[in-house]
CSV table of N, CA, C and O in Angstrom, one decimal:
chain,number,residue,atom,x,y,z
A,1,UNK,N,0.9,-1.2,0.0
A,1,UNK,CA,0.0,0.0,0.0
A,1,UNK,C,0.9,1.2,0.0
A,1,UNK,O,2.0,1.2,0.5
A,2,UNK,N,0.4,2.4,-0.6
A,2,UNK,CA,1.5,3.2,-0.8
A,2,UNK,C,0.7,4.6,-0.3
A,2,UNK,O,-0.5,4.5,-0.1
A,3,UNK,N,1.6,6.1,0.0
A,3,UNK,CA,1.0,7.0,0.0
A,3,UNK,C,-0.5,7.6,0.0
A,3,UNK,O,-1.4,8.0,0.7
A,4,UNK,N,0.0,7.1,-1.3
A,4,UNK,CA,-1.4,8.1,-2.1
A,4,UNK,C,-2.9,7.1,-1.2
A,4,UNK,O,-3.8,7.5,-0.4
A,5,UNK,N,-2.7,5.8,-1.8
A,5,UNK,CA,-3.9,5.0,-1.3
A,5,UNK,C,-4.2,5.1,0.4
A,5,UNK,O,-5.3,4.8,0.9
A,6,UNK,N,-3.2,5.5,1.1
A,6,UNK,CA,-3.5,5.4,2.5
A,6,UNK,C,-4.2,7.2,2.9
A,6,UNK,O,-4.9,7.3,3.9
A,7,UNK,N,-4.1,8.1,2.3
A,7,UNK,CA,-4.1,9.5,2.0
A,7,UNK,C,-5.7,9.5,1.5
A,7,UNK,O,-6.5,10.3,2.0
A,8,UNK,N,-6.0,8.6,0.7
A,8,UNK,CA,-7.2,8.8,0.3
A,8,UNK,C,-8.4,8.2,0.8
A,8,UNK,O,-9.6,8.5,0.8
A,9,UNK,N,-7.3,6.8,1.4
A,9,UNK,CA,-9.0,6.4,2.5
A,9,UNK,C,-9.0,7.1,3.5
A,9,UNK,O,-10.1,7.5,3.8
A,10,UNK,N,-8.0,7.4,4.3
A,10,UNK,CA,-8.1,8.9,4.8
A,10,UNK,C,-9.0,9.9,4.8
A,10,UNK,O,-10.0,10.0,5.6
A,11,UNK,N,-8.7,10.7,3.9
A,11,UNK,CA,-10.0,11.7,3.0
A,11,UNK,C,-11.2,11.5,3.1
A,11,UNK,O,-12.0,12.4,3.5
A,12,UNK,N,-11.5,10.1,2.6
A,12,UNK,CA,-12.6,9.6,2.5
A,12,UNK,C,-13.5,9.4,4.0
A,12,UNK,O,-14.7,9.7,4.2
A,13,UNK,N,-12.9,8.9,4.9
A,13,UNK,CA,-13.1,8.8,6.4
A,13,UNK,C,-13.8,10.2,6.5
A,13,UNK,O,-15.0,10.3,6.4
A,14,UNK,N,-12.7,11.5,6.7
A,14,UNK,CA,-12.8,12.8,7.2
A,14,UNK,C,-13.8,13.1,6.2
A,14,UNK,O,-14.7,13.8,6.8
A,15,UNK,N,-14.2,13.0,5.2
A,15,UNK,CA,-15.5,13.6,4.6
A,15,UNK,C,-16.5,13.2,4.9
A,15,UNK,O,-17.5,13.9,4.7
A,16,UNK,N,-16.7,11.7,5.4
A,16,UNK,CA,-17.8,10.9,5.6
A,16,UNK,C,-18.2,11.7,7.1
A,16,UNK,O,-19.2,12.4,7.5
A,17,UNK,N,-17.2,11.3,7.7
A,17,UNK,CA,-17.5,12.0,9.3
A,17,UNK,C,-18.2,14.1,8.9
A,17,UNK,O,-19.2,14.6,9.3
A,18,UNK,N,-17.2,14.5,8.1
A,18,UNK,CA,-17.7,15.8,7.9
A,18,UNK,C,-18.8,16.4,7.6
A,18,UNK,O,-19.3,17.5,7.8
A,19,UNK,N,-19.5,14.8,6.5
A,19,UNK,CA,-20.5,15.0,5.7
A,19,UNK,C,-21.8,14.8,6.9
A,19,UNK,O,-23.0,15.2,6.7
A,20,UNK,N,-21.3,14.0,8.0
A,20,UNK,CA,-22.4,13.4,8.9
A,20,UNK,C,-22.9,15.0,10.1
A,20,UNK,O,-23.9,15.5,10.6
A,21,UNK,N,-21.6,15.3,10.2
A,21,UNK,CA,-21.7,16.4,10.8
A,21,UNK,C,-22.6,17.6,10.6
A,21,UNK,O,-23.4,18.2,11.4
A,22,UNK,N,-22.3,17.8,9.1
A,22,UNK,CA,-22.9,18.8,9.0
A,22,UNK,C,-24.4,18.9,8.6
A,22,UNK,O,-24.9,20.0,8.7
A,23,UNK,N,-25.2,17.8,8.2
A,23,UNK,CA,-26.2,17.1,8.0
A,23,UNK,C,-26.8,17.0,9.5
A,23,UNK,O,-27.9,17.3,9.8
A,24,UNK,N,-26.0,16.6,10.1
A,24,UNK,CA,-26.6,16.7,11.9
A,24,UNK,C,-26.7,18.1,12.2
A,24,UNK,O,-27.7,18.4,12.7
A,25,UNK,N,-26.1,18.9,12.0
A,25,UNK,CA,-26.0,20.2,11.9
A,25,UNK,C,-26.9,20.9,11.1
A,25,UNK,O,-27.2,22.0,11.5
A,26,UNK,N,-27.4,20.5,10.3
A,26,UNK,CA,-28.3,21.3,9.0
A,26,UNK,C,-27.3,22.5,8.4
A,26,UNK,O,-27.8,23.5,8.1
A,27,UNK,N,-25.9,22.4,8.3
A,27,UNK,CA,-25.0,23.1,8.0
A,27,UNK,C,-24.7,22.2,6.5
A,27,UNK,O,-23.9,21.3,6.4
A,28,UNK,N,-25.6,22.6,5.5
A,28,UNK,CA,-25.1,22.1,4.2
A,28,UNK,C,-23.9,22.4,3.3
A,28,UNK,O,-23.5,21.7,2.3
A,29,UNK,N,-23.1,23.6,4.0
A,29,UNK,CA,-22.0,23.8,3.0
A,29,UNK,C,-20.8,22.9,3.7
A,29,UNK,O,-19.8,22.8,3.0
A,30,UNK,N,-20.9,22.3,4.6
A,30,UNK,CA,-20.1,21.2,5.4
A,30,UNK,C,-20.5,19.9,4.8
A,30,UNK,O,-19.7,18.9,4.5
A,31,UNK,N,-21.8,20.0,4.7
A,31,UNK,CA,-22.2,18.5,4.2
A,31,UNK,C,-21.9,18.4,3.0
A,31,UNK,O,-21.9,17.3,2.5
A,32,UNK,N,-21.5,19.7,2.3
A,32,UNK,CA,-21.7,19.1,1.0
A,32,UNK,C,-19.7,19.0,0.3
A,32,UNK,O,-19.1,18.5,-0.7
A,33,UNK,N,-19.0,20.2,1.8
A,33,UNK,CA,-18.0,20.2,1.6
A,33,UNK,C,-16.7,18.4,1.7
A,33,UNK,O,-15.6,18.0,1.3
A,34,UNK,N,-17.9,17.8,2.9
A,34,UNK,CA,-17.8,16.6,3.1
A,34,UNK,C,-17.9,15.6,2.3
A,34,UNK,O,-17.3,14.6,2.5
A,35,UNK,N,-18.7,15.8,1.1
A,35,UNK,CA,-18.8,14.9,0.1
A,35,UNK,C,-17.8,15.1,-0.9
A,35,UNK,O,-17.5,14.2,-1.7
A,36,UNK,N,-17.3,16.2,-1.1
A,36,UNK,CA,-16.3,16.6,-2.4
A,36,UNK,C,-14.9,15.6,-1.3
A,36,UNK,O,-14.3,14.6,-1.6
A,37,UNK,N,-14.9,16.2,-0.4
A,37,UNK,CA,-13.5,15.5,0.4
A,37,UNK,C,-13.6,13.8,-0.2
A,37,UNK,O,-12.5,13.3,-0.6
A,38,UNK,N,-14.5,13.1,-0.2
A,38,UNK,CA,-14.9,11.6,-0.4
A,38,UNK,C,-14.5,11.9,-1.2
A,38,UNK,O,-13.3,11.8,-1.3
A,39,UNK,N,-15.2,12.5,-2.3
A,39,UNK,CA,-14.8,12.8,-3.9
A,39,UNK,C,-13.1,12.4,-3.9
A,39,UNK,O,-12.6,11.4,-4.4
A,40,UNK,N,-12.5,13.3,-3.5
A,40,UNK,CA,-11.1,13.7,-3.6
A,40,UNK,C,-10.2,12.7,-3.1
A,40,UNK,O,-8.9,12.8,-3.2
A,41,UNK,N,-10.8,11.9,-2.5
A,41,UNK,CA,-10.1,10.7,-1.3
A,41,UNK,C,-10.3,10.0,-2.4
A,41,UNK,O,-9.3,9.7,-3.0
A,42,UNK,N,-11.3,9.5,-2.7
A,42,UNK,CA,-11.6,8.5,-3.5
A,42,UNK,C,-10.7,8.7,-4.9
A,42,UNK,O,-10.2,7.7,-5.3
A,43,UNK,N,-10.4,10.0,-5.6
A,43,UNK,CA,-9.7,9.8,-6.9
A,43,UNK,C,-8.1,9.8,-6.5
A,43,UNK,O,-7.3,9.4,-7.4
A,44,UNK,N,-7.8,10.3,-5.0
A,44,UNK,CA,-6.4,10.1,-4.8
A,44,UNK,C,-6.1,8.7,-4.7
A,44,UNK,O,-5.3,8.2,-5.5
A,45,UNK,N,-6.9,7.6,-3.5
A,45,UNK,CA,-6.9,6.7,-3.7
A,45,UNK,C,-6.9,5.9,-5.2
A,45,UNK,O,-6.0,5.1,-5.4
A,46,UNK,N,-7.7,6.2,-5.9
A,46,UNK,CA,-7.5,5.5,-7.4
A,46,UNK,C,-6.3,5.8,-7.8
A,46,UNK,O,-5.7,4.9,-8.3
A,47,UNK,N,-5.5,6.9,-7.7
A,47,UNK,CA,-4.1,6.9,-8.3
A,47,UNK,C,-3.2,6.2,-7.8
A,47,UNK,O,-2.2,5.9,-8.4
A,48,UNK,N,-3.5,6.0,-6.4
A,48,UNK,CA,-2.5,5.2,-5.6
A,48,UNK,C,-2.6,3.7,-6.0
A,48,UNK,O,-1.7,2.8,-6.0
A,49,UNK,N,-4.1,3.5,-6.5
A,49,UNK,CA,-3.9,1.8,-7.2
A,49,UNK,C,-3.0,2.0,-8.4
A,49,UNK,O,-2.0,1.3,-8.6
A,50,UNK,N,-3.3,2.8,-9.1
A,50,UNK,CA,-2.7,3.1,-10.6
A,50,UNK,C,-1.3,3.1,-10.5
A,50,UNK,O,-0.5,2.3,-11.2
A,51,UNK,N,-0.7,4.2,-9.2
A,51,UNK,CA,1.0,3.1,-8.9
A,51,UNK,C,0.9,2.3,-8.6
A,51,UNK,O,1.8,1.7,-8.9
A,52,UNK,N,0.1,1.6,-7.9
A,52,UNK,CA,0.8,0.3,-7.3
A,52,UNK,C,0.5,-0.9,-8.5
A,52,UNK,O,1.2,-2.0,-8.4
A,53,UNK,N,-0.3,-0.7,-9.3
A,53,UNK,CA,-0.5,-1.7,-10.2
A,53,UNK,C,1.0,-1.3,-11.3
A,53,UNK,O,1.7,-2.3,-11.6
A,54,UNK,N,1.4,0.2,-11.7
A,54,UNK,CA,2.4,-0.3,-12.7
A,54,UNK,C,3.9,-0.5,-11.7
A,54,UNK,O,5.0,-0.7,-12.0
A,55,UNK,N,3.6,-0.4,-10.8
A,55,UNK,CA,5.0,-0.9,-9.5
A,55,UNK,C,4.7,-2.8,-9.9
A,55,UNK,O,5.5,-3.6,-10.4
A,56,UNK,N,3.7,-2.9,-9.4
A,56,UNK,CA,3.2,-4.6,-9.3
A,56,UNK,C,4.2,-5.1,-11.1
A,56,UNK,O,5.0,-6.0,-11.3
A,57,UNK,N,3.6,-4.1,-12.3
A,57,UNK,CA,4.0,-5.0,-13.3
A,57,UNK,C,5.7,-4.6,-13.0
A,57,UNK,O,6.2,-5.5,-12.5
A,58,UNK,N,6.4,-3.7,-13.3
A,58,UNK,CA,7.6,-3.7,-13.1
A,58,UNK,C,8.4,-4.8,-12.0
A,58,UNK,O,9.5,-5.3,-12.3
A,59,UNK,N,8.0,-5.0,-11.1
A,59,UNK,CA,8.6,-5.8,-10.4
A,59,UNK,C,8.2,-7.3,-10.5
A,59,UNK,O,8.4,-8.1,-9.6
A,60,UNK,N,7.8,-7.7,-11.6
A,60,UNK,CA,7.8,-9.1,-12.2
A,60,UNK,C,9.0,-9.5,-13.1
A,60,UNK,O,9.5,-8.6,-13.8
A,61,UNK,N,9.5,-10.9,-13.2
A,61,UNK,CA,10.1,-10.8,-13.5
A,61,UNK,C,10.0,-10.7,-15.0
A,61,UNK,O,8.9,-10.8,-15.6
A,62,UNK,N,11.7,-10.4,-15.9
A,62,UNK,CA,11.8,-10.0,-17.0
A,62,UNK,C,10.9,-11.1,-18.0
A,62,UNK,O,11.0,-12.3,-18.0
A,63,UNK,N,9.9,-10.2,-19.0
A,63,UNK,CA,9.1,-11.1,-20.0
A,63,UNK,C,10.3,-12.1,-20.8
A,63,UNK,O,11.5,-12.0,-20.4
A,64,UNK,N,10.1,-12.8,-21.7
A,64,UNK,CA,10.9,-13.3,-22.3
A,64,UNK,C,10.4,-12.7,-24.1
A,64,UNK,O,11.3,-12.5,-24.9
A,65,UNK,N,9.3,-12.4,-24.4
A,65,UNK,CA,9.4,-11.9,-25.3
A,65,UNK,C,8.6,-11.0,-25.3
A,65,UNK,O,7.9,-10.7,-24.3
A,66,UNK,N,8.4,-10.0,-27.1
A,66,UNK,CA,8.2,-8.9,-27.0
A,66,UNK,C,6.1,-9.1,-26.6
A,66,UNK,O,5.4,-8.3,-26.0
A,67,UNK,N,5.6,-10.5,-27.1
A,67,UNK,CA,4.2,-10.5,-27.1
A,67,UNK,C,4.0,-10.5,-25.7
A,67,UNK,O,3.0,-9.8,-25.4
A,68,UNK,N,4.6,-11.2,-24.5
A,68,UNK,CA,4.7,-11.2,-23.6
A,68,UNK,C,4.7,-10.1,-22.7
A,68,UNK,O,4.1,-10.3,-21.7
A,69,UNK,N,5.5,-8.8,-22.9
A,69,UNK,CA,5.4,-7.9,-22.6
A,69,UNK,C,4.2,-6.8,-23.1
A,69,UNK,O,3.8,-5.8,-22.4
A,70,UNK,N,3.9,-7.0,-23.9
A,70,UNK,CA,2.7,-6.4,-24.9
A,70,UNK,C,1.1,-6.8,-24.0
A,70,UNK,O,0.1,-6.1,-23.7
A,71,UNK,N,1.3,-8.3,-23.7
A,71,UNK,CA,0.5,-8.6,-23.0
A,71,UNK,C,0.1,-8.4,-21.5
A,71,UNK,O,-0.9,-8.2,-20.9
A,72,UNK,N,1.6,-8.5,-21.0
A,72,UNK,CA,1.3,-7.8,-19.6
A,72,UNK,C,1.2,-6.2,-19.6
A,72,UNK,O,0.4,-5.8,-18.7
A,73,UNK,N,1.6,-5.2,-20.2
A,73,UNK,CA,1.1,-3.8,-20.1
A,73,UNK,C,-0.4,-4.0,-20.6
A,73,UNK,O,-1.5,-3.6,-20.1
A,74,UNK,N,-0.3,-4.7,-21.4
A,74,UNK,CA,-2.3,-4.4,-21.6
A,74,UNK,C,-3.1,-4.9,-20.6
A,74,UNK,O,-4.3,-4.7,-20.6
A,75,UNK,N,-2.6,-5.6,-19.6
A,75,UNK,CA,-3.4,-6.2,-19.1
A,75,UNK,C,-3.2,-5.2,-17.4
A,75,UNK,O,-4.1,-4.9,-16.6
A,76,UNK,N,-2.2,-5.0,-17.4
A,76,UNK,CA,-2.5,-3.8,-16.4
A,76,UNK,C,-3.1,-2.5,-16.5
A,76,UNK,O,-3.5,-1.8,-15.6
A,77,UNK,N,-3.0,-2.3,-17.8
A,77,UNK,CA,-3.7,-1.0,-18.2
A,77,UNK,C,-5.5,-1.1,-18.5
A,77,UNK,O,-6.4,-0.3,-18.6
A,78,UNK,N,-5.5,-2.3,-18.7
A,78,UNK,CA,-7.1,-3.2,-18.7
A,78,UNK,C,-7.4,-2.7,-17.3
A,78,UNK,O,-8.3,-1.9,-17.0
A,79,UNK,N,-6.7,-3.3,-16.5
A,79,UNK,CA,-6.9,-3.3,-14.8
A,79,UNK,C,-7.5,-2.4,-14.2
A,79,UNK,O,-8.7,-2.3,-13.8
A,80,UNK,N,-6.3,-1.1,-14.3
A,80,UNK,CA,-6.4,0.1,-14.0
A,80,UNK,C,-7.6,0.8,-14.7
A,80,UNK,O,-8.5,1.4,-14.1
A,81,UNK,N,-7.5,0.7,-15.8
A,81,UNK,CA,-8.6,1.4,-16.7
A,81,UNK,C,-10.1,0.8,-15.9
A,81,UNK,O,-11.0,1.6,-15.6
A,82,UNK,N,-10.4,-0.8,-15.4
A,82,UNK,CA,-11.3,-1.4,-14.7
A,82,UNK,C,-11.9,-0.1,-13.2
A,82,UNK,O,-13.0,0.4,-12.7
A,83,UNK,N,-10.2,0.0,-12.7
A,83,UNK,CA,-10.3,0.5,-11.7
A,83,UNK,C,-11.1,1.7,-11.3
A,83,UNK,O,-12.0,1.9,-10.5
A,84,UNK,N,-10.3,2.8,-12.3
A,84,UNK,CA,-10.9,3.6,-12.7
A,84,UNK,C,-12.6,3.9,-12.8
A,84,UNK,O,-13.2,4.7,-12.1
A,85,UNK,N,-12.9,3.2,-13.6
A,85,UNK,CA,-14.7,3.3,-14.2
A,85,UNK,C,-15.0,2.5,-12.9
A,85,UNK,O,-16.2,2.7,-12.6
A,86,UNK,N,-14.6,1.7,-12.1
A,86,UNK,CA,-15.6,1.4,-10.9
A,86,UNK,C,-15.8,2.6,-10.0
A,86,UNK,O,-16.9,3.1,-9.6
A,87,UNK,N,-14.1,3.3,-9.5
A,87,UNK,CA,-14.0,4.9,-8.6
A,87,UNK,C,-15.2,5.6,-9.3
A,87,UNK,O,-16.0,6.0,-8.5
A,88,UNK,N,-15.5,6.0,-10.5
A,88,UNK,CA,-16.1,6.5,-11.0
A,88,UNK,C,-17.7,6.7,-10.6
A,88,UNK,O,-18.5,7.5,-10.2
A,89,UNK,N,-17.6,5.1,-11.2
A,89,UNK,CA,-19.3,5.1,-10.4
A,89,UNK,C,-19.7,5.3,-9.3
A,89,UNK,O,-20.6,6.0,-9.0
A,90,UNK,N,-18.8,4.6,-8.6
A,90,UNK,CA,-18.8,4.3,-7.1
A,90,UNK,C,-19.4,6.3,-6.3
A,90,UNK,O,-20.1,6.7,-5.4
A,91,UNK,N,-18.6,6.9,-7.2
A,91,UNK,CA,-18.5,8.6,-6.9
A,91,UNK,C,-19.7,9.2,-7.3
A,91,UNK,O,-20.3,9.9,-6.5
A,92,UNK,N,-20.2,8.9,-8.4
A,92,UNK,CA,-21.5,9.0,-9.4
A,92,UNK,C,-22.7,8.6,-8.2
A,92,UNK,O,-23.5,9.3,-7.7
A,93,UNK,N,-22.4,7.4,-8.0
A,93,UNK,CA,-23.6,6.8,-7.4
A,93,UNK,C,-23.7,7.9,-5.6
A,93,UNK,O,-24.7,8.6,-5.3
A,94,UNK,N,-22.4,7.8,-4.9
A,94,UNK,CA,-22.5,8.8,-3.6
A,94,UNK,C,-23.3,10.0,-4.2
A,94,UNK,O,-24.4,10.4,-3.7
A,95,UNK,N,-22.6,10.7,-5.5
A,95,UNK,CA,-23.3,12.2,-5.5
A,95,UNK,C,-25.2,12.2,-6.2
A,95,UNK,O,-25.7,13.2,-6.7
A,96,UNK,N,-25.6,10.8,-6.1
A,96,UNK,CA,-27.4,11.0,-6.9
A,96,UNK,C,-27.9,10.4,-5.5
A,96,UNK,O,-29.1,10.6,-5.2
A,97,UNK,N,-27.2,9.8,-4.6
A,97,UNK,CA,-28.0,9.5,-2.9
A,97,UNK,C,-27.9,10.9,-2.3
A,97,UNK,O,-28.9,11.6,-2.0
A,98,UNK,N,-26.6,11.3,-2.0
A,98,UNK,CA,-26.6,12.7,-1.9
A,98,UNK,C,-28.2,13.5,-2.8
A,98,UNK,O,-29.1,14.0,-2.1
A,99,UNK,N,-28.2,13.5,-4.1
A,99,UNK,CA,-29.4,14.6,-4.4
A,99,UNK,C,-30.6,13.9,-3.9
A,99,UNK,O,-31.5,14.6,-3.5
A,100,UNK,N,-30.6,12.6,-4.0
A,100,UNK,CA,-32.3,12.2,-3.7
A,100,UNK,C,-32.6,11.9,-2.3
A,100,UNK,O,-33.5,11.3,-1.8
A,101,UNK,N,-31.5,12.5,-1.7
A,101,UNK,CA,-31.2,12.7,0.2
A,101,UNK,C,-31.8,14.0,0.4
A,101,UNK,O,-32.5,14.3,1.4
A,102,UNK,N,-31.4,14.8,-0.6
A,102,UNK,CA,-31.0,16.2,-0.1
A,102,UNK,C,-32.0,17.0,-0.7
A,102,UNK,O,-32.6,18.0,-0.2
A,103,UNK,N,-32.3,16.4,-2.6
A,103,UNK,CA,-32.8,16.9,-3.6
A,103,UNK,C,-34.1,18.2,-3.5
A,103,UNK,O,-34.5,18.7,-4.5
């Protein structure tokens, strides 16, 4: 686990908590400043997978040939790209509970 990913579930904690706060509060610019934080935890975290997946392929060992190597970049860039569009949604879906919470 590296930096970024520990940084962002982090983030995500403190916004959840912030978002609860201010919602107990009826303080919506908290609540809502609470959900961008998730936001932001959540896409730091995704980069922290994005190193650690091209750390993961570099530290395997040497391909033997060139299709071999062709195949493992694509297949981590498959990964990550996976990773990606799930953070996405996952973010998508918080901010339409958010509006039909809040709407």
């Amino acid at each position: 686990m590296n930096s970024d990913q520990i940084k962002g579930k982090f983030e995500q904690v403190v916004g959840k908590v912030k978002q609860s706060v201010g919602e107990a509060a009826g303080d919506h610019e908290t609540a809502n400043e609470g959900l961008g934080d998730q936001v932001k935890g959540a896409t730091r975290e995704t980069w922290g997978n994005v190193k650690d997946a091209t750390n993961t392929t570099t530290d395997r060992p040497a391909v033997t040939t060139r299709e071999e190597a062709h195949d493992t970049t694509a297949d981590t860039r498959n990964s990550v790209s996976r990773s990606v569009e799930n953070a996405k949604t996952a973010i998508n879906d918080r901010i339409d509970e958010f509006k039909q919470k809040h709407g």
